[in-house]
Amino acid sequence: MEVLFVDDDEDVRDANAQALDLQGVSVRACASAHEALDILTDAFSGVLVTDVRMADMDGLTLFRHVRRLDPEIPVILITGHGDIEMAVGAMREGAYDFLSKPYAPERLLAAIRHGTAQRRLVLENRRLRAQASDSGDAAESLLIGNAPAIVRIRELLRHVADADVDVLVRGETGSGKEVVAQVLHRLSRRRDAPFVAINCGALPESVIESELFGHEAGAFTGAQKRRVGRIEHAGGGTLFLDEIESMSPAMQVRLLRVLETRQVAPLGTNEQRTVDLRVIAATKADLGDPAMRARFREDLYYRLNVVTVHIPPLRERREDIPLLFAHFAGLAARRFGCPVPPADPALWRHLMNHDWPGNVRELAHFADRCVLGVQQAPAAVSAGPAPDAGSLPERVERYEAGLIREALAAHGGEIRATLETLGLPRKTLYDKLRRYGIDRQTYARGATRETSAVTGDETEP
């Protein structure tokens, strides 16, 4: 943790710096607001703590200067009793927190811990957005992620890009099968030729043959002129067949012949036309499952299954979710002309805890809604009445209870993780749970209870 502590009283400044240093906090003490402004940049990774009453430039003016530099730097104001109303107003302007003199060192440390966590989220979000936008490699810029499975897929695609082999891509709906196909096309020597995509499940049976193979004028009623089919149009490039498991048995037979001979015969002619293309087929089903034999030809499956790419669902590569969200939010901001929403702990908890059944496609649409401001914020844990209601001790208690509820909710009621987040001893946390009437079982996932690591017995507060 990094703290910039500003106070023009040398004794107060030194005492707080020493107390924080004993808690493992890296403190840089400043005797004036001007000294702090000379140090601060938008890359500052910590928290600014400043007294309000100072000569030359007061803490509130310093806070407003910092807001112009970077509105997401957490600023904690130290106030006297008469400054509380002003401090509450500053929090409405974006100040992170305020402490009223005299304050307990533990209270300052807790505010710094939470402010540091928020700042890390902000900087990580910015880093991920920059990483997503700066990459120039096709595999890196399209197939985004650092999960081991995604790294292996990128390596595989680079390895087979220029080999004339057909590829089968398998993955759940919305997992990015077409993206994999586009990456493979862009990495290959065929990148300057057409990339032709067909959704086999979206074309009616009555038109799919004409769409794939083309037809001559007069081949059937309504065929007034010659039409080049998608297979022939993809000559020199890549043909992407999505949802190939929905293709009819009759069409599977014709496609198998194209794959084996690399020739196509349009409807209405016996002429065989040679085509040079790569075929990438995508499916959400396991075509190798014997149960699929009634719906999908085994010989076609083996012909396509030269190289298979399996895309894991988003829930199995959660470490990539922040990077993907930052990427999609950046795209949406440019597309809609809106700013990227600021980092919010509740938003990040939702991103990491949601199962994303629609995979990357669902995440992209969620990012669009967040940028447009139409996405309802994830349910937040209530911290009680408004911060300006009641006396200062009452407000402090409500705020503290809210932080405890939020930490319990974030960790599913798990005590050890909650203790680490809040930086509290076990007995202190249990005392506060009793004091505020908080039942941690309300937040437990699956109503689990804390058990002894030795005996397995449930432990009581």
CSV table of C-alpha atoms in Angstrom, one decimal:
chain,number,residue,atom,x,y,z
A,1,MET,CA,0.0,0.0,0.0
A,2,GLU,CA,1.2,3.5,-0.9
A,3,VAL,CA,0.0,6.6,0.8
A,4,LEU,CA,0.7,10.3,0.3
A,5,PHE,CA,0.0,12.0,3.6
A,6,VAL,CA,-0.4,15.8,3.6
A,7,ASP,CA,-0.5,17.9,6.8
A,8,ASP,CA,1.3,21.2,7.6
A,9,ASP,CA,1.5,20.2,11.3
A,10,GLU,CA,4.9,18.4,11.6
A,11,ASP,CA,4.0,16.5,14.8
A,12,VAL,CA,0.8,15.1,13.3
A,13,ARG,CA,2.4,14.3,10.0
A,14,ASP,CA,5.3,12.4,11.7
A,15,ALA,CA,3.0,10.5,14.1
A,16,ASN,CA,0.7,9.3,11.4
A,17,ALA,CA,3.6,8.4,9.1
A,18,GLN,CA,5.2,6.3,11.8
A,19,ALA,CA,1.9,4.6,12.7
A,20,LEU,CA,1.2,3.6,9.1
A,21,ASP,CA,4.8,2.5,8.6
A,22,LEU,CA,4.4,0.1,11.5
A,23,GLN,CA,1.4,-1.4,9.6
A,24,GLY,CA,3.5,-2.0,6.5
A,25,VAL,CA,2.2,1.0,4.6
A,26,SER,CA,4.6,2.9,2.4
A,27,VAL,CA,4.1,6.6,3.4
A,28,ARG,CA,5.4,9.7,1.8
A,29,ALA,CA,4.7,12.7,4.0
A,30,CYS,CA,4.2,16.2,2.5
A,31,ALA,CA,4.2,19.5,4.5
A,32,SER,CA,2.0,21.3,1.9
A,33,ALA,CA,-0.5,20.7,-0.8
A,34,HIS,CA,1.9,22.2,-3.4
A,35,GLU,CA,4.5,19.6,-2.4
A,36,ALA,CA,1.9,16.8,-3.0
A,37,LEU,CA,0.9,18.2,-6.4
A,38,ASP,CA,4.5,18.1,-7.5
A,39,ILE,CA,4.6,14.4,-6.8
A,40,LEU,CA,1.2,13.2,-8.0
A,41,THR,CA,0.6,11.9,-11.5
A,42,ASP,CA,-2.2,9.9,-13.1
A,43,ALA,CA,0.0,6.8,-12.6
A,44,PHE,CA,-0.1,7.2,-8.8
A,45,SER,CA,-1.0,3.8,-7.4
A,46,GLY,CA,-2.0,4.6,-3.9
A,47,VAL,CA,-4.2,6.9,-1.7
A,48,LEU,CA,-4.0,10.6,-0.9
A,49,VAL,CA,-4.7,11.5,2.7
A,50,THR,CA,-4.9,15.2,3.5
A,51,ASP,CA,-5.8,17.5,6.3
A,52,VAL,CA,-8.5,20.0,5.4
A,53,ARG,CA,-7.2,23.0,7.4
A,54,MET,CA,-3.8,24.0,6.0
A,55,ALA,CA,-2.1,27.3,5.3
A,56,ASP,CA,-1.6,28.5,1.7
A,57,MET,CA,-3.7,25.8,0.0
A,58,ASP,CA,-6.3,23.8,2.0
A,59,GLY,CA,-7.2,20.2,1.6
A,60,LEU,CA,-10.4,20.8,-0.2
A,61,THR,CA,-8.6,22.8,-2.9
A,62,LEU,CA,-6.0,20.1,-3.1
A,63,PHE,CA,-8.7,17.5,-3.6
A,64,ARG,CA,-10.2,19.5,-6.5
A,65,HIS,CA,-6.8,19.8,-8.2
A,66,VAL,CA,-6.4,16.0,-7.9
A,67,ARG,CA,-9.8,15.5,-9.4
A,68,ARG,CA,-8.7,17.4,-12.5
A,69,LEU,CA,-5.4,15.4,-12.6
A,70,ASP,CA,-7.2,12.0,-12.2
A,71,PRO,CA,-10.7,11.8,-10.8
A,72,GLU,CA,-10.2,8.2,-9.8
A,73,ILE,CA,-7.3,8.8,-7.3
A,74,PRO,CA,-8.9,8.0,-3.8
A,75,VAL,CA,-8.7,11.1,-1.6
A,76,ILE,CA,-9.3,10.8,2.2
A,77,LEU,CA,-10.0,14.0,4.0
A,78,ILE,CA,-9.0,14.6,7.7
A,79,THR,CA,-11.5,17.0,9.2
A,80,GLY,CA,-12.2,18.8,12.5
A,81,HIS,CA,-15.6,18.7,14.0
A,82,GLY,CA,-16.7,21.9,12.3
A,83,ASP,CA,-15.7,20.7,8.9
A,84,ILE,CA,-18.0,17.6,8.7
A,85,GLU,CA,-20.7,19.2,6.6
A,86,MET,CA,-18.0,20.4,4.2
A,87,ALA,CA,-16.4,16.9,4.1
A,88,VAL,CA,-19.7,15.3,3.3
A,89,GLY,CA,-20.2,17.7,0.5
A,90,ALA,CA,-16.7,16.8,-0.8
A,91,MET,CA,-17.7,13.1,-0.8
A,92,ARG,CA,-20.6,14.0,-3.0
A,93,GLU,CA,-18.0,15.6,-5.4
A,94,GLY,CA,-16.0,12.3,-5.4
A,95,ALA,CA,-13.8,12.3,-2.3
A,96,TYR,CA,-13.3,8.7,-1.2
A,97,ASP,CA,-13.8,9.1,2.6
A,98,PHE,CA,-13.3,11.5,5.5
A,99,LEU,CA,-12.2,11.0,9.0
A,100,SER,CA,-13.1,13.3,11.9
A,101,LYS,CA,-10.5,14.2,14.5
A,102,PRO,CA,-9.7,12.5,16.7
A,103,TYR,CA,-9.7,9.2,14.8
A,104,ALA,CA,-8.4,5.7,15.6
A,105,PRO,CA,-5.3,4.6,13.6
A,106,GLU,CA,-7.3,1.4,12.7
A,107,ARG,CA,-10.0,3.5,11.1
A,108,LEU,CA,-7.4,5.3,8.9
A,109,LEU,CA,-5.8,2.0,8.0
A,110,ALA,CA,-9.1,0.4,7.0
A,111,ALA,CA,-9.9,3.4,4.7
A,112,ILE,CA,-6.5,3.2,3.1
A,113,ARG,CA,-6.9,-0.6,2.5
A,114,HIS,CA,-10.2,-0.1,0.7
A,115,GLY,CA,-9.0,2.9,-1.2
A,116,THR,CA,-5.9,1.0,-2.4
A,117,ALA,CA,-8.0,-1.9,-3.5
A,118,GLN,CA,-10.2,0.5,-5.6
A,119,ARG,CA,-7.1,2.2,-7.1
A,120,ARG,CA,-5.7,-1.1,-8.1
A,121,LEU,CA,-8.9,-2.0,-9.9
A,122,VAL,CA,-8.8,1.4,-11.8
A,123,LEU,CA,-5.2,0.9,-12.9
A,124,GLU,CA,-5.7,-2.7,-13.8
A,125,ASN,CA,-8.7,-1.8,-15.9
A,126,ARG,CA,-6.6,0.9,-17.7
A,127,ARG,CA,-3.8,-1.5,-18.3
A,128,LEU,CA,-6.0,-4.2,-19.7
A,129,ARG,CA,-7.7,-1.7,-22.1
A,130,ALA,CA,-4.3,-0.6,-23.3
A,131,GLN,CA,-3.1,-4.1,-23.7
A,132,ALA,CA,-6.3,-5.0,-25.7
A,133,SER,CA,-6.0,-2.0,-28.0
A,134,ASP,CA,-2.2,-1.9,-28.6
A,135,SER,CA,-1.7,-5.4,-29.8
A,136,GLY,CA,-1.0,-5.6,-33.5
A,137,ASP,CA,-0.8,-9.4,-34.0
A,138,ALA,CA,-4.0,-10.9,-35.5
A,139,ALA,CA,-4.0,-13.8,-33.0
A,140,GLU,CA,-3.4,-11.4,-30.0
A,141,SER,CA,-5.8,-8.7,-31.1
A,142,LEU,CA,-8.7,-10.9,-32.1
A,143,LEU,CA,-8.3,-13.9,-29.8
A,144,ILE,CA,-7.9,-12.1,-26.6
A,145,GLY,CA,-6.9,-13.7,-23.4
A,146,ASN,CA,-4.0,-14.9,-21.2
A,147,ALA,CA,-5.6,-18.2,-19.9
A,148,PRO,CA,-3.4,-21.2,-20.7
A,149,ALA,CA,-6.0,-22.7,-23.0
A,150,ILE,CA,-6.2,-19.5,-25.1
A,151,VAL,CA,-2.4,-19.2,-25.3
A,152,ARG,CA,-2.3,-22.8,-26.5
A,153,ILE,CA,-5.0,-22.1,-29.2
A,154,ARG,CA,-3.0,-19.1,-30.5
A,155,GLU,CA,0.1,-21.2,-30.7
A,156,LEU,CA,-1.7,-24.0,-32.5
A,157,LEU,CA,-3.3,-21.5,-35.0
A,158,ARG,CA,0.1,-20.0,-35.8
A,159,HIS,CA,1.6,-23.4,-36.3
A,160,VAL,CA,-1.1,-24.7,-38.8
A,161,ALA,CA,-1.9,-21.3,-40.4
A,162,ASP,CA,0.0,-22.0,-43.7
A,163,ALA,CA,-0.7,-25.7,-43.8
A,164,ASP,CA,-3.5,-26.6,-46.2
A,165,VAL,CA,-5.5,-28.6,-43.7
A,166,ASP,CA,-9.2,-28.3,-42.8
A,167,VAL,CA,-10.0,-27.4,-39.3
A,168,LEU,CA,-12.8,-28.3,-36.9
A,169,VAL,CA,-13.6,-25.7,-34.2
A,170,ARG,CA,-15.7,-26.8,-31.3
A,171,GLY,CA,-17.2,-24.6,-28.5
A,172,GLU,CA,-20.3,-23.5,-26.8
A,173,THR,CA,-22.6,-20.8,-28.3
A,174,GLY,CA,-21.0,-17.4,-28.1
A,175,SER,CA,-17.5,-18.8,-27.2
A,176,GLY,CA,-15.8,-17.2,-30.3
A,177,LYS,CA,-15.7,-20.0,-32.9
A,178,GLU,CA,-15.9,-17.5,-35.8
A,179,VAL,CA,-13.2,-15.4,-34.2
A,180,VAL,CA,-10.9,-18.4,-34.2
A,181,ALA,CA,-11.7,-19.0,-37.9
A,182,GLN,CA,-10.9,-15.3,-38.7
A,183,VAL,CA,-7.6,-15.5,-36.8
A,184,LEU,CA,-6.6,-18.6,-38.8
A,185,HIS,CA,-7.5,-16.9,-42.0
A,186,ARG,CA,-5.6,-13.7,-41.2
A,187,LEU,CA,-2.5,-15.7,-40.1
A,188,SER,CA,-2.5,-17.7,-43.3
A,189,ARG,CA,-1.1,-17.0,-46.8
A,190,ARG,CA,-4.8,-16.8,-47.8
A,191,ARG,CA,-5.3,-13.6,-45.8
A,192,ASP,CA,-5.8,-11.4,-49.0
A,193,ALA,CA,-8.4,-13.7,-50.5
A,194,PRO,CA,-12.1,-13.9,-49.3
A,195,PHE,CA,-13.2,-15.1,-46.0
A,196,VAL,CA,-16.7,-16.5,-46.7
A,197,ALA,CA,-18.9,-17.4,-43.7
A,198,ILE,CA,-22.1,-19.5,-43.8
A,199,ASN,CA,-24.4,-20.3,-40.9
A,200,CYS,CA,-25.7,-23.7,-41.9
A,201,GLY,CA,-28.4,-23.6,-39.3
A,202,ALA,CA,-29.8,-20.3,-40.6
A,203,LEU,CA,-30.3,-21.3,-44.2
A,204,PRO,CA,-33.5,-23.1,-45.2
A,205,GLU,CA,-33.0,-26.5,-46.8
A,206,SER,CA,-34.5,-25.2,-50.0
A,207,VAL,CA,-31.7,-22.6,-50.6
A,208,ILE,CA,-28.6,-24.0,-49.0
A,209,GLU,CA,-27.6,-26.1,-52.0
A,210,SER,CA,-27.8,-23.1,-54.3
A,211,GLU,CA,-26.0,-20.9,-51.7
A,212,LEU,CA,-23.1,-23.4,-51.4
A,213,PHE,CA,-22.7,-24.7,-54.9
A,214,GLY,CA,-24.3,-21.9,-57.1
A,215,HIS,CA,-26.4,-22.5,-60.1
A,216,GLU,CA,-26.7,-21.8,-63.8
A,217,ALA,CA,-29.4,-19.7,-65.4
A,218,GLY,CA,-32.6,-21.8,-65.8
A,219,ALA,CA,-31.4,-24.5,-63.4
A,220,PHE,CA,-34.7,-24.2,-61.6
A,221,THR,CA,-37.8,-22.0,-61.6
A,222,GLY,CA,-36.8,-18.5,-60.8
A,223,ALA,CA,-33.1,-19.0,-61.6
A,224,GLN,CA,-32.9,-16.2,-64.2
A,225,LYS,CA,-29.2,-15.7,-64.2
A,226,ARG,CA,-26.0,-17.5,-63.2
A,227,ARG,CA,-25.0,-17.4,-59.5
A,228,VAL,CA,-21.6,-18.2,-58.1
A,229,GLY,CA,-21.9,-20.3,-55.0
A,230,ARG,CA,-20.2,-19.6,-51.7
A,231,ILE,CA,-17.7,-22.5,-52.1
A,232,GLU,CA,-16.5,-21.2,-55.5
A,233,HIS,CA,-16.5,-17.6,-54.2
A,234,ALA,CA,-14.2,-18.6,-51.4
A,235,GLY,CA,-11.6,-19.8,-54.0
A,236,GLY,CA,-8.1,-18.9,-52.8
A,237,GLY,CA,-9.4,-18.1,-49.4
A,238,THR,CA,-11.3,-19.6,-46.5
A,239,LEU,CA,-14.8,-21.1,-46.3
A,240,PHE,CA,-16.2,-21.0,-42.7
A,241,LEU,CA,-19.2,-23.4,-42.1
A,242,ASP,CA,-20.8,-22.5,-38.8
A,243,GLU,CA,-23.2,-24.9,-37.0
A,244,ILE,CA,-22.3,-27.7,-39.4
A,245,GLU,CA,-24.0,-30.2,-37.2
A,246,SER,CA,-27.4,-28.8,-38.6
A,247,MET,CA,-26.5,-29.6,-42.2
A,248,SER,CA,-28.8,-32.2,-43.8
A,249,PRO,CA,-27.5,-35.7,-44.6
A,250,ALA,CA,-27.8,-35.1,-48.4
A,251,MET,CA,-25.8,-31.9,-48.2
A,252,GLN,CA,-23.2,-33.7,-46.0
A,253,VAL,CA,-22.6,-36.1,-48.9
A,254,ARG,CA,-22.1,-33.3,-51.4
A,255,LEU,CA,-19.8,-31.4,-49.0
A,256,LEU,CA,-17.7,-34.6,-48.4
A,257,ARG,CA,-17.1,-34.9,-52.1
A,258,VAL,CA,-16.0,-31.2,-52.3
A,259,LEU,CA,-13.5,-31.8,-49.5
A,260,GLU,CA,-12.1,-34.9,-51.1
A,261,THR,CA,-11.9,-33.7,-54.7
A,262,ARG,CA,-11.7,-29.9,-54.2
A,263,GLN,CA,-14.1,-29.6,-57.1
A,264,VAL,CA,-17.7,-28.1,-57.2
A,265,ALA,CA,-20.5,-28.7,-59.7
A,266,PRO,CA,-23.1,-25.9,-59.7
A,267,LEU,CA,-26.8,-26.7,-60.2
A,268,GLY,CA,-27.8,-27.0,-63.8
A,269,THR,CA,-24.4,-28.1,-65.2
A,270,ASN,CA,-22.2,-31.2,-65.2
A,271,GLU,CA,-19.1,-29.1,-65.3
A,272,GLN,CA,-16.6,-29.7,-62.4
A,273,ARG,CA,-14.8,-26.6,-61.3
A,274,THR,CA,-11.7,-26.8,-59.3
A,275,VAL,CA,-11.5,-24.7,-56.1
A,276,ASP,CA,-8.5,-23.9,-53.9
A,277,LEU,CA,-9.7,-23.2,-50.4
A,278,ARG,CA,-9.5,-24.1,-46.8
A,279,VAL,CA,-12.6,-25.3,-45.0
A,280,ILE,CA,-13.1,-24.4,-41.3
A,281,ALA,CA,-16.2,-26.0,-39.8
A,282,ALA,CA,-17.6,-25.0,-36.4
A,283,THR,CA,-19.9,-26.9,-34.1
A,284,LYS,CA,-21.3,-26.7,-30.6
A,285,ALA,CA,-21.8,-30.5,-30.5
A,286,ASP,CA,-19.4,-33.3,-30.1
A,287,LEU,CA,-19.4,-34.8,-33.6
A,288,GLY,CA,-17.2,-37.7,-32.4
A,289,ASP,CA,-19.9,-38.9,-30.0
A,290,PRO,CA,-21.4,-42.2,-31.4
A,291,ALA,CA,-24.8,-40.8,-30.5
A,292,MET,CA,-24.3,-38.2,-33.3
A,293,ARG,CA,-24.0,-40.9,-36.0
A,294,ALA,CA,-27.7,-40.7,-36.8
A,295,ARG,CA,-27.4,-37.0,-37.5
A,296,PHE,CA,-23.8,-36.5,-38.8
A,297,ARG,CA,-21.8,-38.7,-41.1
A,298,GLU,CA,-18.8,-40.4,-39.6
A,299,ASP,CA,-16.7,-40.1,-42.7
A,300,LEU,CA,-17.4,-36.4,-43.0
A,301,TYR,CA,-16.4,-36.0,-39.3
A,302,TYR,CA,-13.1,-37.7,-39.9
A,303,ARG,CA,-12.5,-35.7,-43.0
A,304,LEU,CA,-13.0,-32.4,-41.1
A,305,ASN,CA,-11.2,-33.6,-38.0
A,306,VAL,CA,-7.7,-33.1,-39.3
A,307,VAL,CA,-7.0,-30.4,-36.8
A,308,THR,CA,-9.5,-29.7,-33.9
A,309,VAL,CA,-9.6,-26.5,-31.9
A,310,HIS,CA,-11.6,-26.7,-28.6
A,311,ILE,CA,-12.6,-23.3,-27.2
A,312,PRO,CA,-13.2,-23.4,-23.4
A,313,PRO,CA,-16.3,-21.6,-22.2
A,314,LEU,CA,-15.8,-18.3,-20.4
A,315,ARG,CA,-16.5,-19.7,-17.0
A,316,GLU,CA,-13.4,-21.9,-17.4
A,317,ARG,CA,-11.1,-19.0,-18.1
A,318,ARG,CA,-12.3,-16.4,-15.7
A,319,GLU,CA,-8.9,-14.7,-15.6
A,320,ASP,CA,-9.6,-13.4,-19.1
A,321,ILE,CA,-12.9,-11.7,-18.1
A,322,PRO,CA,-11.4,-8.3,-17.1
A,323,LEU,CA,-9.3,-8.1,-20.2
A,324,LEU,CA,-12.2,-9.0,-22.5
A,325,PHE,CA,-14.6,-6.6,-20.7
A,326,ALA,CA,-12.0,-3.8,-21.0
A,327,HIS,CA,-11.6,-4.6,-24.7
A,328,PHE,CA,-15.4,-4.6,-25.4
A,329,ALA,CA,-16.0,-1.5,-23.3
A,330,GLY,CA,-13.3,0.4,-25.2
A,331,LEU,CA,-14.9,-0.7,-28.5
A,332,ALA,CA,-18.4,0.3,-27.3
A,333,ALA,CA,-17.1,3.7,-26.1
A,334,ARG,CA,-15.7,4.5,-29.5
A,335,ARG,CA,-18.7,3.2,-31.3
A,336,PHE,CA,-21.3,5.1,-29.2
A,337,GLY,CA,-19.2,8.1,-28.4
A,338,CYS,CA,-19.6,7.5,-24.7
A,339,PRO,CA,-16.9,7.4,-21.9
A,340,VAL,CA,-15.8,4.1,-20.5
A,341,PRO,CA,-17.5,3.6,-17.1
A,342,PRO,CA,-15.2,4.0,-14.1
A,343,ALA,CA,-14.0,0.9,-12.3
A,344,ASP,CA,-16.5,-0.2,-9.6
A,345,PRO,CA,-15.9,-3.1,-7.1
A,346,ALA,CA,-19.5,-4.3,-7.4
A,347,LEU,CA,-19.2,-4.4,-11.2
A,348,TRP,CA,-15.9,-6.4,-11.0
A,349,ARG,CA,-17.5,-8.8,-8.5
A,350,HIS,CA,-20.4,-9.4,-10.9
A,351,LEU,CA,-18.0,-10.0,-13.8
A,352,MET,CA,-16.0,-12.6,-11.9
A,353,ASN,CA,-18.9,-14.3,-10.2
A,354,HIS,CA,-21.4,-14.6,-13.1
A,355,ASP,CA,-21.3,-17.9,-15.0
A,356,TRP,CA,-21.7,-16.2,-18.5
A,357,PRO,CA,-23.8,-18.9,-20.2
A,358,GLY,CA,-23.7,-16.8,-23.4
A,359,ASN,CA,-19.9,-16.7,-23.1
A,360,VAL,CA,-18.0,-14.0,-24.8
A,361,ARG,CA,-21.0,-12.8,-26.8
A,362,GLU,CA,-22.9,-12.2,-23.6
A,363,LEU,CA,-20.0,-10.4,-22.1
A,364,ALA,CA,-19.7,-8.1,-25.1
A,365,HIS,CA,-23.4,-7.2,-24.9
A,366,PHE,CA,-23.0,-6.5,-21.2
A,367,ALA,CA,-20.1,-4.2,-21.9
A,368,ASP,CA,-22.3,-2.3,-24.5
A,369,ARG,CA,-25.0,-1.8,-21.9
A,370,CYS,CA,-22.6,-0.6,-19.3
A,371,VAL,CA,-21.1,2.0,-21.6
A,372,LEU,CA,-24.5,3.2,-22.7
A,373,GLY,CA,-25.6,3.5,-19.0
A,374,VAL,CA,-28.6,1.2,-19.5
A,375,GLN,CA,-27.2,-1.7,-17.5
A,376,GLN,CA,-28.7,-1.8,-14.1
A,377,ALA,CA,-25.9,-1.9,-11.5
A,378,PRO,CA,-25.3,-5.3,-9.9
A,379,ALA,CA,-27.1,-5.6,-6.6
A,380,ALA,CA,-25.1,-3.9,-4.0
A,381,VAL,CA,-25.1,-4.6,-0.3
A,382,SER,CA,-26.9,-1.9,1.5
A,383,ALA,CA,-24.8,0.1,3.9
A,384,GLY,CA,-27.8,1.6,5.7
A,385,PRO,CA,-29.3,5.1,5.5
A,386,ALA,CA,-27.7,8.0,3.7
A,387,PRO,CA,-24.4,9.1,5.1
A,388,ASP,CA,-25.7,12.5,6.1
A,389,ALA,CA,-28.4,11.1,8.4
A,390,GLY,CA,-27.8,11.0,12.1
A,391,SER,CA,-24.8,11.9,14.3
A,392,LEU,CA,-21.2,11.2,13.3
A,393,PRO,CA,-20.9,8.0,15.5
A,394,GLU,CA,-24.1,6.7,14.0
A,395,ARG,CA,-22.8,7.4,10.5
A,396,VAL,CA,-19.5,5.7,11.2
A,397,GLU,CA,-21.2,2.6,12.6
A,398,ARG,CA,-23.5,2.3,9.6
A,399,TYR,CA,-20.5,2.7,7.3
A,400,GLU,CA,-18.5,0.1,9.1
A,401,ALA,CA,-21.5,-2.3,9.1
A,402,GLY,CA,-21.9,-1.8,5.4
A,403,LEU,CA,-18.2,-2.6,4.7
A,404,ILE,CA,-18.6,-5.8,6.7
A,405,ARG,CA,-21.8,-6.8,4.9
A,406,GLU,CA,-20.1,-6.1,1.5
A,407,ALA,CA,-17.0,-8.2,2.4
A,408,LEU,CA,-19.2,-11.1,3.6
A,409,ALA,CA,-21.2,-10.9,0.4
A,410,ALA,CA,-18.1,-10.8,-1.8
A,411,HIS,CA,-16.7,-13.9,-0.2
A,412,GLY,CA,-20.0,-15.9,0.2
A,413,GLY,CA,-19.9,-15.6,4.0
A,414,GLU,CA,-16.4,-17.3,4.2
A,415,ILE,CA,-14.8,-16.0,7.4
A,416,ARG,CA,-11.1,-16.4,6.5
A,417,ALA,CA,-11.4,-14.4,3.3
A,418,THR,CA,-13.5,-11.8,5.0
A,419,LEU,CA,-10.9,-11.4,7.8
A,420,GLU,CA,-8.1,-10.9,5.2
A,421,THR,CA,-10.2,-8.3,3.3
A,422,LEU,CA,-11.1,-6.3,6.3
A,423,GLY,CA,-7.7,-6.7,8.1
A,424,LEU,CA,-9.4,-7.6,11.4
A,425,PRO,CA,-8.7,-10.2,14.1
A,426,ARG,CA,-11.2,-13.0,14.3
A,427,LYS,CA,-12.6,-12.0,17.7
A,428,THR,CA,-13.0,-8.4,16.6
A,429,LEU,CA,-15.0,-9.4,13.6
A,430,TYR,CA,-17.3,-11.7,15.6
A,431,ASP,CA,-17.8,-8.9,18.2
A,432,LYS,CA,-18.8,-6.5,15.4
A,433,LEU,CA,-21.2,-9.1,13.9
A,434,ARG,CA,-23.0,-9.3,17.2
A,435,ARG,CA,-23.0,-5.6,17.7
A,436,TYR,CA,-24.5,-4.8,14.3
A,437,GLY,CA,-26.8,-7.9,14.3
A,438,ILE,CA,-25.2,-9.3,11.1
A,439,ASP,CA,-25.9,-13.0,10.4
A,440,ARG,CA,-23.1,-14.2,8.2
A,441,GLN,CA,-25.1,-17.3,7.2
A,442,THR,CA,-27.3,-14.9,5.2
A,443,TYR,CA,-24.3,-14.4,2.8
A,444,ALA,CA,-23.0,-18.0,2.8
A,445,ARG,CA,-23.1,-19.8,-0.6
A,446,GLY,CA,-25.0,-23.0,-0.2
A,447,ALA,CA,-25.6,-22.2,3.5
A,448,THR,CA,-22.0,-23.4,4.3
A,449,ARG,CA,-20.6,-22.9,7.8
A,450,GLU,CA,-17.1,-22.4,8.9
A,451,THR,CA,-15.6,-25.7,10.1
A,452,SER,CA,-12.5,-26.7,12.0
A,453,ALA,CA,-9.7,-27.7,9.7
A,454,VAL,CA,-8.7,-30.4,12.2
A,455,THR,CA,-11.9,-32.0,13.4
A,456,GLY,CA,-14.4,-30.9,10.8
A,457,ASP,CA,-16.7,-29.6,13.6
A,458,GLU,CA,-18.6,-26.4,13.1
A,459,THR,CA,-17.1,-23.5,15.0
A,460,GLU,CA,-19.2,-21.0,16.8
A,461,PRO,CA,-18.4,-17.3,17.3
